[in-house]
């Protein structure tokens, strides 16, 4: 029983550990999703700011090119084509560099997003596996507890039935012995009185003995059917009934002897039953 309790405690600890692990994985998944959302928002904001800055730079360069091209016409001189091409080339290079940086940042953000998504999927799969393991473990634990309860109930029922059979057998043997002893003494006394005064007949005593045995069998049957009741009550009632019958058939001079015999027999069996009750069951 102690080993079963220890095993059950270990199983409960294992379940608690699995639940704690699931909770930590869920919390980690939430943190990663929040971090990914923050990074994506920051990246979008940076890209918007950088795009606006590049558009401003491009607009400024276009304004410079337009101003450079318009100045010779106002002064009446031909525009410098090489300077215009150089300015355009410089603006193009700046735009290409910025474009490469933006593309690189976008690719890095996409890679991080992909990694976060993969990590989220992995955490979700791990969480599902752990939940399935916990469910299976709880089902197995419940099944084991149910089997243990069934075994304990079947064992307790068998012990109760065995104990009832033992007590009933002992009680029956003791009661039969006491009744036989009391009946023999009463019969001897009645026979002696009948021989002296012509009172009770031998056939009456035999019939009374047979009737007592039948009543004893009926009493023991009731004890088996109602083993939860106190055997002392049945014993007292049975002996009182037997005493009443004997008193009716006996002479007044022998009634005190009969009462004394039945009283002694009841005390003897009452003491034996109480001693058996005080003994611990094996």
PDB file of C-alpha atoms in Angstrom:
ATOM      1  CA  UNK A   1       0.000   0.000   0.000  1.00  0.00           C
ATOM      2  CA  UNK A   2       2.876   2.345   0.853  1.00  0.00           C
ATOM      3  CA  UNK A   3       4.569   1.607  -2.476  1.00  0.00           C
ATOM      4  CA  UNK A   4       1.308   2.345  -4.305  1.00  0.00           C
ATOM      5  CA  UNK A   5       0.984   5.700  -2.526  1.00  0.00           C
ATOM      6  CA  UNK A   6       4.598   6.571  -3.367  1.00  0.00           C
ATOM      7  CA  UNK A   7       4.059   5.602  -7.009  1.00  0.00           C
ATOM      8  CA  UNK A   8       0.877   7.680  -7.112  1.00  0.00           C
ATOM      9  CA  UNK A   9       2.714  10.696  -5.606  1.00  0.00           C
ATOM     10  CA  UNK A  10       5.465  10.317  -8.214  1.00  0.00           C
ATOM     11  CA  UNK A  11       2.908  10.260 -10.999  1.00  0.00           C
ATOM     12  CA  UNK A  12       1.255  13.411  -9.654  1.00  0.00           C
ATOM     13  CA  UNK A  13       4.662  15.144  -9.513  1.00  0.00           C
ATOM     14  CA  UNK A  14       5.342  14.119 -13.120  1.00  0.00           C
ATOM     15  CA  UNK A  15       1.986  15.540 -14.229  1.00  0.00           C
ATOM     16  CA  UNK A  16       2.733  18.828 -12.452  1.00  0.00           C
ATOM     17  CA  UNK A  17       6.156  19.011 -14.132  1.00  0.00           C
ATOM     18  CA  UNK A  18       4.615  18.456 -17.562  1.00  0.00           C
ATOM     19  CA  UNK A  19       2.030  21.168 -16.887  1.00  0.00           C
ATOM     20  CA  UNK A  20       4.766  23.593 -15.797  1.00  0.00           C
ATOM     21  CA  UNK A  21       6.733  22.823 -18.976  1.00  0.00           C
ATOM     22  CA  UNK A  22       3.650  23.444 -21.116  1.00  0.00           C
ATOM     23  CA  UNK A  23       3.032  26.762 -19.354  1.00  0.00           C
ATOM     24  CA  UNK A  24       6.649  27.854 -19.907  1.00  0.00           C
ATOM     25  CA  UNK A  25       6.489  26.937 -23.626  1.00  0.00           C
ATOM     26  CA  UNK A  26       3.233  28.839 -24.054  1.00  0.00           C
ATOM     27  CA  UNK A  27       4.757  31.878 -22.337  1.00  0.00           C
ATOM     28  CA  UNK A  28       7.866  31.658 -24.545  1.00  0.00           C
ATOM     29  CA  UNK A  29       5.684  31.444 -27.663  1.00  0.00           C
ATOM     30  CA  UNK A  30       3.785  34.552 -26.587  1.00  0.00           C
ATOM     31  CA  UNK A  31       7.047  36.441 -25.969  1.00  0.00           C
ATOM     32  CA  UNK A  32       8.402  35.479 -29.401  1.00  0.00           C
ATOM     33  CA  UNK A  33       5.197  36.523 -31.139  1.00  0.00           C
ATOM     34  CA  UNK A  34       5.227  39.864 -29.326  1.00  0.00           C
ATOM     35  CA  UNK A  35       8.894  40.399 -30.177  1.00  0.00           C
ATOM     36  CA  UNK A  36       8.286  39.529 -33.824  1.00  0.00           C
ATOM     37  CA  UNK A  37       5.356  41.960 -34.015  1.00  0.00           C
ATOM     38  CA  UNK A  38       7.469  44.750 -32.492  1.00  0.00           C
ATOM     39  CA  UNK A  39      10.371  44.111 -34.866  1.00  0.00           C
ATOM     40  CA  UNK A  40       8.087  44.023 -37.884  1.00  0.00           C
ATOM     41  CA  UNK A  41       6.457  47.306 -36.858  1.00  0.00           C
ATOM     42  CA  UNK A  42       9.867  48.920 -36.314  1.00  0.00           C
ATOM     43  CA  UNK A  43      11.145  47.626 -39.645  1.00  0.00           C
ATOM     44  CA  UNK A  44       8.113  48.979 -41.492  1.00  0.00           C
ATOM     45  CA  UNK A  45       8.554  52.325 -39.778  1.00  0.00           C
ATOM     46  CA  UNK A  46      12.258  52.458 -40.691  1.00  0.00           C
ATOM     47  CA  UNK A  47      11.485  51.541 -44.290  1.00  0.00           C
ATOM     48  CA  UNK A  48       8.856  54.270 -44.503  1.00  0.00           C
ATOM     49  CA  UNK A  49      11.251  56.831 -43.019  1.00  0.00           C
ATOM     50  CA  UNK A  50      14.070  55.754 -45.317  1.00  0.00           C
ATOM     51  CA  UNK A  51      11.799  55.848 -48.359  1.00  0.00           C
ATOM     52  CA  UNK A  52      10.654  59.341 -47.447  1.00  0.00           C
ATOM     53  CA  UNK A  53      14.263  60.459 -46.947  1.00  0.00           C
ATOM     54  CA  UNK A  54      15.366  58.993 -50.281  1.00  0.00           C
ATOM     55  CA  UNK A  55      12.440  60.582 -52.051  1.00  0.00           C
ATOM     56  CA  UNK A  56      13.457  63.911 -50.492  1.00  0.00           C
ATOM     57  CA  UNK A  57      17.076  63.443 -51.609  1.00  0.00           C
ATOM     58  CA  UNK A  58      15.950  62.500 -55.119  1.00  0.00           C
ATOM     59  CA  UNK A  59      13.677  65.525 -55.292  1.00  0.00           C
ATOM     60  CA  UNK A  60      16.534  67.756 -54.145  1.00  0.00           C
ATOM     61  CA  UNK A  61      18.887  66.296 -56.773  1.00  0.00           C
ATOM     62  CA  UNK A  62      16.282  66.749 -59.459  1.00  0.00           C
ATOM     63  CA  UNK A  63      15.863  70.364 -58.381  1.00  0.00           C
ATOM     64  CA  UNK A  64      19.636  70.860 -58.567  1.00  0.00           C
ATOM     65  CA  UNK A  65      19.787  69.325 -62.025  1.00  0.00           C
ATOM     66  CA  UNK A  66      16.916  71.487 -63.192  1.00  0.00           C
ATOM     67  CA  UNK A  67      18.548  74.601 -61.731  1.00  0.00           C
ATOM     68  CA  UNK A  68      21.895  73.755 -63.310  1.00  0.00           C
ATOM     69  CA  UNK A  69      20.267  73.181 -66.695  1.00  0.00           C
ATOM     70  CA  UNK A  70      18.252  76.424 -66.497  1.00  0.00           C
ATOM     71  CA  UNK A  71      21.105  78.752 -65.427  1.00  0.00           C
ATOM     72  CA  UNK A  72      23.026  78.838 -68.768  1.00  0.00           C
ATOM     73  CA  UNK A  73      19.815  79.574 -70.670  1.00  0.00           C
ATOM     74  CA  UNK A  74      19.139  82.610 -68.514  1.00  0.00           C
ATOM     75  CA  UNK A  75      22.705  83.854 -68.880  1.00  0.00           C
ATOM     76  CA  UNK A  76      22.665  83.046 -72.594  1.00  0.00           C
ATOM     77  CA  UNK A  77      25.342  80.298 -72.375  1.00  0.00           C
ATOM     78  CA  UNK A  78      25.022  76.607 -73.342  1.00  0.00           C
ATOM     79  CA  UNK A  79      24.476  74.105 -70.457  1.00  0.00           C
ATOM     80  CA  UNK A  80      27.424  71.991 -69.296  1.00  0.00           C
ATOM     81  CA  UNK A  81      26.405  68.462 -70.374  1.00  0.00           C
ATOM     82  CA  UNK A  82      29.163  66.708 -68.477  1.00  0.00           C
ATOM     83  CA  UNK A  83      28.173  68.319 -65.174  1.00  0.00           C
ATOM     84  CA  UNK A  84      24.547  67.366 -65.706  1.00  0.00           C
ATOM     85  CA  UNK A  85      25.476  63.736 -66.452  1.00  0.00           C
ATOM     86  CA  UNK A  86      27.753  63.622 -63.412  1.00  0.00           C
ATOM     87  CA  UNK A  87      24.990  64.909 -61.154  1.00  0.00           C
ATOM     88  CA  UNK A  88      22.520  62.408 -62.570  1.00  0.00           C
ATOM     89  CA  UNK A  89      25.022  59.578 -62.170  1.00  0.00           C
ATOM     90  CA  UNK A  90      25.732  60.563 -58.574  1.00  0.00           C
ATOM     91  CA  UNK A  91      22.036  60.655 -57.750  1.00  0.00           C
ATOM     92  CA  UNK A  92      21.563  57.257 -59.408  1.00  0.00           C
ATOM     93  CA  UNK A  93      24.398  55.740 -57.409  1.00  0.00           C
ATOM     94  CA  UNK A  94      22.971  57.128 -54.171  1.00  0.00           C
ATOM     95  CA  UNK A  95      19.573  55.748 -55.058  1.00  0.00           C
ATOM     96  CA  UNK A  96      21.011  52.318 -55.909  1.00  0.00           C
ATOM     97  CA  UNK A  97      22.936  52.176 -52.630  1.00  0.00           C
ATOM     98  CA  UNK A  98      19.891  53.132 -50.638  1.00  0.00           C
ATOM     99  CA  UNK A  99      17.832  50.632 -52.604  1.00  0.00           C
ATOM    100  CA  UNK A 100      20.331  47.857 -51.839  1.00  0.00           C
ATOM    101  CA  UNK A 101      20.283  48.741 -48.152  1.00  0.00           C
ATOM    102  CA  UNK A 102      16.501  48.689 -48.101  1.00  0.00           C
ATOM    103  CA  UNK A 103      16.431  45.369 -49.962  1.00  0.00           C
ATOM    104  CA  UNK A 104      18.955  43.893 -47.533  1.00  0.00           C
ATOM    105  CA  UNK A 105      16.959  45.121 -44.536  1.00  0.00           C
ATOM    106  CA  UNK A 106      13.789  43.697 -46.081  1.00  0.00           C
ATOM    107  CA  UNK A 107      15.438  40.314 -46.664  1.00  0.00           C
ATOM    108  CA  UNK A 108      16.788  40.243 -43.107  1.00  0.00           C
ATOM    109  CA  UNK A 109      13.352  41.081 -41.732  1.00  0.00           C
ATOM    110  CA  UNK A 110      11.825  38.321 -43.881  1.00  0.00           C
ATOM    111  CA  UNK A 111      14.401  35.831 -42.588  1.00  0.00           C
ATOM    112  CA  UNK A 112      13.694  36.799 -38.992  1.00  0.00           C
ATOM    113  CA  UNK A 113       9.961  36.541 -39.642  1.00  0.00           C
ATOM    114  CA  UNK A 114      10.439  33.085 -41.156  1.00  0.00           C
ATOM    115  CA  UNK A 115      12.532  31.994 -38.163  1.00  0.00           C
ATOM    116  CA  UNK A 116       9.905  33.259 -35.732  1.00  0.00           C
ATOM    117  CA  UNK A 117       7.147  31.475 -37.664  1.00  0.00           C
ATOM    118  CA  UNK A 118       9.134  28.229 -37.662  1.00  0.00           C
ATOM    119  CA  UNK A 119       9.810  28.598 -33.945  1.00  0.00           C
ATOM    120  CA  UNK A 120       6.114  29.228 -33.311  1.00  0.00           C
ATOM    121  CA  UNK A 121       5.174  26.123 -35.281  1.00  0.00           C
ATOM    122  CA  UNK A 122       7.750  24.089 -33.387  1.00  0.00           C
ATOM    123  CA  UNK A 123       6.453  25.370 -30.051  1.00  0.00           C
ATOM    124  CA  UNK A 124       2.864  24.660 -31.080  1.00  0.00           C
ATOM    125  CA  UNK A 125       3.776  21.108 -32.107  1.00  0.00           C
ATOM    126  CA  UNK A 126       5.707  20.561 -28.874  1.00  0.00           C
ATOM    127  CA  UNK A 127       2.784  21.946 -26.910  1.00  0.00           C
ATOM    128  CA  UNK A 128       0.381  19.578 -28.683  1.00  0.00           C
ATOM    129  CA  UNK A 129       2.657  16.610 -28.028  1.00  0.00           C
ATOM    130  CA  UNK A 130       2.969  17.509 -24.351  1.00  0.00           C
ATOM    131  CA  UNK A 131      -0.788  17.944 -23.998  1.00  0.00           C
ATOM    132  CA  UNK A 132      -1.340  14.554 -25.643  1.00  0.00           C
ATOM    133  CA  UNK A 133       1.237  12.987 -23.304  1.00  0.00           C
ATOM    134  CA  UNK A 134      -0.451  14.561 -20.286  1.00  0.00           C
ATOM    135  CA  UNK A 135      -3.857  13.299 -21.416  1.00  0.00           C
ATOM    136  CA  UNK A 136      -2.526   9.773 -21.929  1.00  0.00           C
ATOM    137  CA  UNK A 137      -0.741   9.881 -18.587  1.00  0.00           C
ATOM    138  CA  UNK A 138      -3.881  11.082 -16.797  1.00  0.00           C
ATOM    139  CA  UNK A 139      -5.932   8.354 -18.474  1.00  0.00           C
ATOM    140  CA  UNK A 140      -3.371   5.732 -17.444  1.00  0.00           C
ATOM    141  CA  UNK A 141      -3.298   7.108 -13.887  1.00  0.00           C
ATOM    142  CA  UNK A 142      -7.107   7.092 -13.693  1.00  0.00           C
ATOM    143  CA  UNK A 143      -7.214   3.506 -14.978  1.00  0.00           C
ATOM    144  CA  UNK A 144      -4.625   2.387 -12.428  1.00  0.00           C
ATOM    145  CA  UNK A 145      -6.524   4.082  -9.586  1.00  0.00           C
ATOM    146  CA  UNK A 146      -9.765   2.446 -10.754  1.00  0.00           C
ATOM    147  CA  UNK A 147      -8.103  -0.990 -10.829  1.00  0.00           C
ATOM    148  CA  UNK A 148      -6.610  -0.430  -7.375  1.00  0.00           C
ATOM    149  CA  UNK A 149     -10.014   0.555  -5.991  1.00  0.00           C
ATOM    150  CA  UNK A 150     -11.592  -2.531  -7.549  1.00  0.00           C
ATOM    151  CA  UNK A 151      -8.868  -4.746  -6.078  1.00  0.00           C
ATOM    152  CA  UNK A 152      -9.259  -3.141  -2.665  1.00  0.00           C
ATOM    153  CA  UNK A 153     -13.048  -3.496  -2.781  1.00  0.00           C
ATOM    154  CA  UNK A 154     -12.855  -7.140  -3.867  1.00  0.00           C
ATOM    155  CA  UNK A 155     -10.265  -7.865  -1.165  1.00  0.00           C
ATOM    156  CA  UNK A 156     -12.326  -6.127   1.507  1.00  0.00           C
ATOM    157  CA  UNK A 157     -15.446  -8.047   0.454  1.00  0.00           C
ATOM    158  CA  UNK A 158     -13.576 -11.343   0.613  1.00  0.00           C
ATOM    159  CA  UNK A 159     -12.181 -10.489   4.058  1.00  0.00           C
ATOM    160  CA  UNK A 160     -15.629  -9.532   5.356  1.00  0.00           C
ATOM    161  CA  UNK A 161     -17.188 -12.721   4.021  1.00  0.00           C
ATOM    162  CA  UNK A 162     -14.402 -14.835   5.524  1.00  0.00           C
ATOM    163  CA  UNK A 163     -14.685 -13.049   8.861  1.00  0.00           C
ATOM    164  CA  UNK A 164     -18.466 -13.463   8.928  1.00  0.00           C
ATOM    165  CA  UNK A 165     -18.134 -17.160   8.122  1.00  0.00           C
ATOM    166  CA  UNK A 166     -15.563 -17.659  10.902  1.00  0.00           C
ATOM    167  CA  UNK A 167     -17.604 -15.777  13.512  1.00  0.00           C
ATOM    168  CA  UNK A 168     -20.792 -17.559  12.492  1.00  0.00           C
ATOM    169  CA  UNK A 169     -19.122 -20.975  12.677  1.00  0.00           C
ATOM    170  CA  UNK A 170     -17.620 -20.283  16.112  1.00  0.00           C
ATOM    171  CA  UNK A 171     -20.880 -18.854  17.394  1.00  0.00           C
ATOM    172  CA  UNK A 172     -22.832 -21.817  16.062  1.00  0.00           C
ATOM    173  CA  UNK A 173     -20.485 -24.349  17.656  1.00  0.00           C
ATOM    174  CA  UNK A 174     -20.488 -22.571  21.017  1.00  0.00           C
ATOM    175  CA  UNK A 175     -24.251 -22.115  21.000  1.00  0.00           C
ATOM    176  CA  UNK A 176     -24.879 -25.733  20.086  1.00  0.00           C
ATOM    177  CA  UNK A 177     -22.549 -26.915  22.825  1.00  0.00           C
ATOM    178  CA  UNK A 178     -24.228 -24.695  25.419  1.00  0.00           C
ATOM    179  CA  UNK A 179     -27.716 -25.745  24.371  1.00  0.00           C
ATOM    180  CA  UNK A 180     -26.719 -29.398  24.346  1.00  0.00           C
ATOM    181  CA  UNK A 181     -25.186 -29.078  27.807  1.00  0.00           C
ATOM    182  CA  UNK A 182     -28.168 -27.191  29.226  1.00  0.00           C
ATOM    183  CA  UNK A 183     -30.621 -29.564  27.582  1.00  0.00           C
ATOM    184  CA  UNK A 184     -28.790 -32.585  28.943  1.00  0.00           C
ATOM    185  CA  UNK A 185     -28.824 -31.185  32.462  1.00  0.00           C
ATOM    186  CA  UNK A 186     -32.492 -30.235  32.257  1.00  0.00           C
ATOM    187  CA  UNK A 187     -33.394 -33.585  30.788  1.00  0.00           C
ATOM    188  CA  UNK A 188     -31.520 -35.416  33.516  1.00  0.00           C
ATOM    189  CA  UNK A 189     -33.241 -33.348  36.174  1.00  0.00           C
ATOM    190  CA  UNK A 190     -36.640 -33.794  34.570  1.00  0.00           C
ATOM    191  CA  UNK A 191     -36.100 -37.521  34.211  1.00  0.00           C
ATOM    192  CA  UNK A 192     -35.141 -37.805  37.845  1.00  0.00           C
ATOM    193  CA  UNK A 193     -38.173 -35.784  38.885  1.00  0.00           C
ATOM    194  CA  UNK A 194     -40.411 -37.736  36.552  1.00  0.00           C
ATOM    195  CA  UNK A 195     -39.135 -41.003  37.962  1.00  0.00           C
ATOM    196  CA  UNK A 196     -39.817 -39.846  41.485  1.00  0.00           C
ATOM    197  CA  UNK A 197     -43.124 -37.977  41.005  1.00  0.00           C
ATOM    198  CA  UNK A 198     -44.368 -39.072  37.585  1.00  0.00           C
ATOM    199  CA  UNK A 199     -44.114 -35.578  35.990  1.00  0.00           C
ATOM    200  CA  UNK A 200     -42.525 -34.872  32.580  1.00  0.00           C
ATOM    201  CA  UNK A 201     -42.253 -37.738  30.092  1.00  0.00           C
ATOM    202  CA  UNK A 202     -39.169 -38.795  28.119  1.00  0.00           C
ATOM    203  CA  UNK A 203     -40.929 -38.160  24.798  1.00  0.00           C
ATOM    204  CA  UNK A 204     -41.622 -34.549  25.784  1.00  0.00           C
ATOM    205  CA  UNK A 205     -37.979 -33.954  26.541  1.00  0.00           C
ATOM    206  CA  UNK A 206     -36.886 -35.470  23.211  1.00  0.00           C
ATOM    207  CA  UNK A 207     -39.453 -33.409  21.318  1.00  0.00           C
ATOM    208  CA  UNK A 208     -38.336 -30.298  23.146  1.00  0.00           C
ATOM    209  CA  UNK A 209     -34.695 -31.024  22.281  1.00  0.00           C
ATOM    210  CA  UNK A 210     -35.528 -31.453  18.590  1.00  0.00           C
ATOM    211  CA  UNK A 211     -37.474 -28.228  18.648  1.00  0.00           C
ATOM    212  CA  UNK A 212     -34.549 -26.426  20.274  1.00  0.00           C
ATOM    213  CA  UNK A 213     -32.211 -27.672  17.545  1.00  0.00           C
ATOM    214  CA  UNK A 214     -34.598 -26.458  14.840  1.00  0.00           C
ATOM    215  CA  UNK A 215     -34.823 -23.065  16.501  1.00  0.00           C
ATOM    216  CA  UNK A 216     -31.043 -22.983  16.742  1.00  0.00           C
ATOM    217  CA  UNK A 217     -30.726 -23.667  12.999  1.00  0.00           C
ATOM    218  CA  UNK A 218     -33.226 -20.900  12.239  1.00  0.00           C
ATOM    219  CA  UNK A 219     -31.335 -18.537  14.529  1.00  0.00           C
ATOM    220  CA  UNK A 220     -28.016 -19.238  12.845  1.00  0.00           C
ATOM    221  CA  UNK A 221     -29.602 -18.705   9.427  1.00  0.00           C
ATOM    222  CA  UNK A 222     -30.794 -15.278  10.531  1.00  0.00           C
ATOM    223  CA  UNK A 223     -27.319 -14.498  11.851  1.00  0.00           C
ATOM    224  CA  UNK A 224     -25.772 -15.290   8.474  1.00  0.00           C
ATOM    225  CA  UNK A 225     -28.352 -13.191   6.621  1.00  0.00           C
ATOM    226  CA  UNK A 226     -28.071 -10.283   9.071  1.00  0.00           C
ATOM    227  CA  UNK A 227     -24.423 -10.501  10.125  1.00  0.00           C
ATOM    228  CA  UNK A 228     -24.338  -6.746  10.711  1.00  0.00           C
ATOM    229  CA  UNK A 229     -26.613  -7.106  13.766  1.00  0.00           C
ATOM    230  CA  UNK A 230     -25.352  -7.964  17.226  1.00  0.00           C
ATOM    231  CA  UNK A 231     -25.123 -11.759  17.797  1.00  0.00           C
ATOM    232  CA  UNK A 232     -25.687 -11.212  21.524  1.00  0.00           C
ATOM    233  CA  UNK A 233     -29.245 -10.017  20.873  1.00  0.00           C
ATOM    234  CA  UNK A 234     -30.045 -13.154  18.894  1.00  0.00           C
ATOM    235  CA  UNK A 235     -28.423 -15.335  21.523  1.00  0.00           C
ATOM    236  CA  UNK A 236     -30.353 -13.710  24.363  1.00  0.00           C
ATOM    237  CA  UNK A 237     -33.679 -13.899  22.491  1.00  0.00           C
ATOM    238  CA  UNK A 238     -33.153 -17.543  21.529  1.00  0.00           C
ATOM    239  CA  UNK A 239     -32.253 -18.611  25.045  1.00  0.00           C
ATOM    240  CA  UNK A 240     -35.170 -16.669  26.518  1.00  0.00           C
ATOM    241  CA  UNK A 241     -37.562 -18.461  24.147  1.00  0.00           C
ATOM    242  CA  UNK A 242     -36.067 -21.826  25.035  1.00  0.00           C
ATOM    243  CA  UNK A 243     -36.255 -21.047  28.747  1.00  0.00           C
ATOM    244  CA  UNK A 244     -39.927 -20.088  28.472  1.00  0.00           C
ATOM    245  CA  UNK A 245     -40.732 -23.391  26.784  1.00  0.00           C
ATOM    246  CA  UNK A 246     -38.878 -25.412  29.389  1.00  0.00           C
ATOM    247  CA  UNK A 247     -40.481 -23.488  32.239  1.00  0.00           C
ATOM    248  CA  UNK A 248     -43.933 -24.234  30.868  1.00  0.00           C
ATOM    249  CA  UNK A 249     -43.185 -27.959  30.743  1.00  0.00           C
ATOM    250  CA  UNK A 250     -41.328 -28.213  34.041  1.00  0.00           C
ATOM    251  CA  UNK A 251     -42.506 -28.255  37.617  1.00  0.00           C
ATOM    252  CA  UNK A 252     -42.276 -25.148  39.823  1.00  0.00           C
ATOM    253  CA  UNK A 253     -39.579 -26.765  41.936  1.00  0.00           C
ATOM    254  CA  UNK A 254     -37.204 -27.101  38.943  1.00  0.00           C
ATOM    255  CA  UNK A 255     -37.738 -23.651  37.425  1.00  0.00           C
ATOM    256  CA  UNK A 256     -35.090 -21.946  39.538  1.00  0.00           C
ATOM    257  CA  UNK A 257     -32.540 -24.525  38.400  1.00  0.00           C
ATOM    258  CA  UNK A 258     -33.468 -23.937  34.747  1.00  0.00           C
ATOM    259  CA  UNK A 259     -33.135 -20.177  35.100  1.00  0.00           C
ATOM    260  CA  UNK A 260     -29.736 -20.552  36.732  1.00  0.00           C
ATOM    261  CA  UNK A 261     -28.488 -22.904  34.005  1.00  0.00           C
ATOM    262  CA  UNK A 262     -29.617 -20.672  31.133  1.00  0.00           C
ATOM    263  CA  UNK A 263     -28.258 -17.572  32.839  1.00  0.00           C
ATOM    264  CA  UNK A 264     -24.833 -19.202  33.258  1.00  0.00           C
ATOM    265  CA  UNK A 265     -24.816 -20.411  29.646  1.00  0.00           C
ATOM    266  CA  UNK A 266     -25.698 -16.939  28.320  1.00  0.00           C
ATOM    267  CA  UNK A 267     -22.969 -15.273  30.383  1.00  0.00           C
ATOM    268  CA  UNK A 268     -20.444 -17.818  29.125  1.00  0.00           C
ATOM    269  CA  UNK A 269     -21.276 -17.198  25.449  1.00  0.00           C
ATOM    270  CA  UNK A 270     -21.546 -13.456  25.960  1.00  0.00           C
ATOM    271  CA  UNK A 271     -18.029 -13.398  27.409  1.00  0.00           C
ATOM    272  CA  UNK A 272     -16.659 -15.465  24.505  1.00  0.00           C
ATOM    273  CA  UNK A 273     -18.280 -13.225  21.885  1.00  0.00           C
ATOM    274  CA  UNK A 274     -16.948 -10.053  23.501  1.00  0.00           C
ATOM    275  CA  UNK A 275     -13.447 -11.514  23.681  1.00  0.00           C
ATOM    276  CA  UNK A 276     -13.544 -12.408  19.979  1.00  0.00           C
ATOM    277  CA  UNK A 277     -14.691  -8.875  19.161  1.00  0.00           C
ATOM    278  CA  UNK A 278     -11.775  -7.334  21.014  1.00  0.00           C
ATOM    279  CA  UNK A 279      -9.250  -9.458  19.120  1.00  0.00           C
ATOM    280  CA  UNK A 280      -7.792  -7.642  16.054  1.00  0.00           C
ATOM    281  CA  UNK A 281      -8.692  -9.215  12.741  1.00  0.00           C
ATOM    282  CA  UNK A 282      -5.843 -10.676  10.708  1.00  0.00           C
TER     283      UNK A 282
END
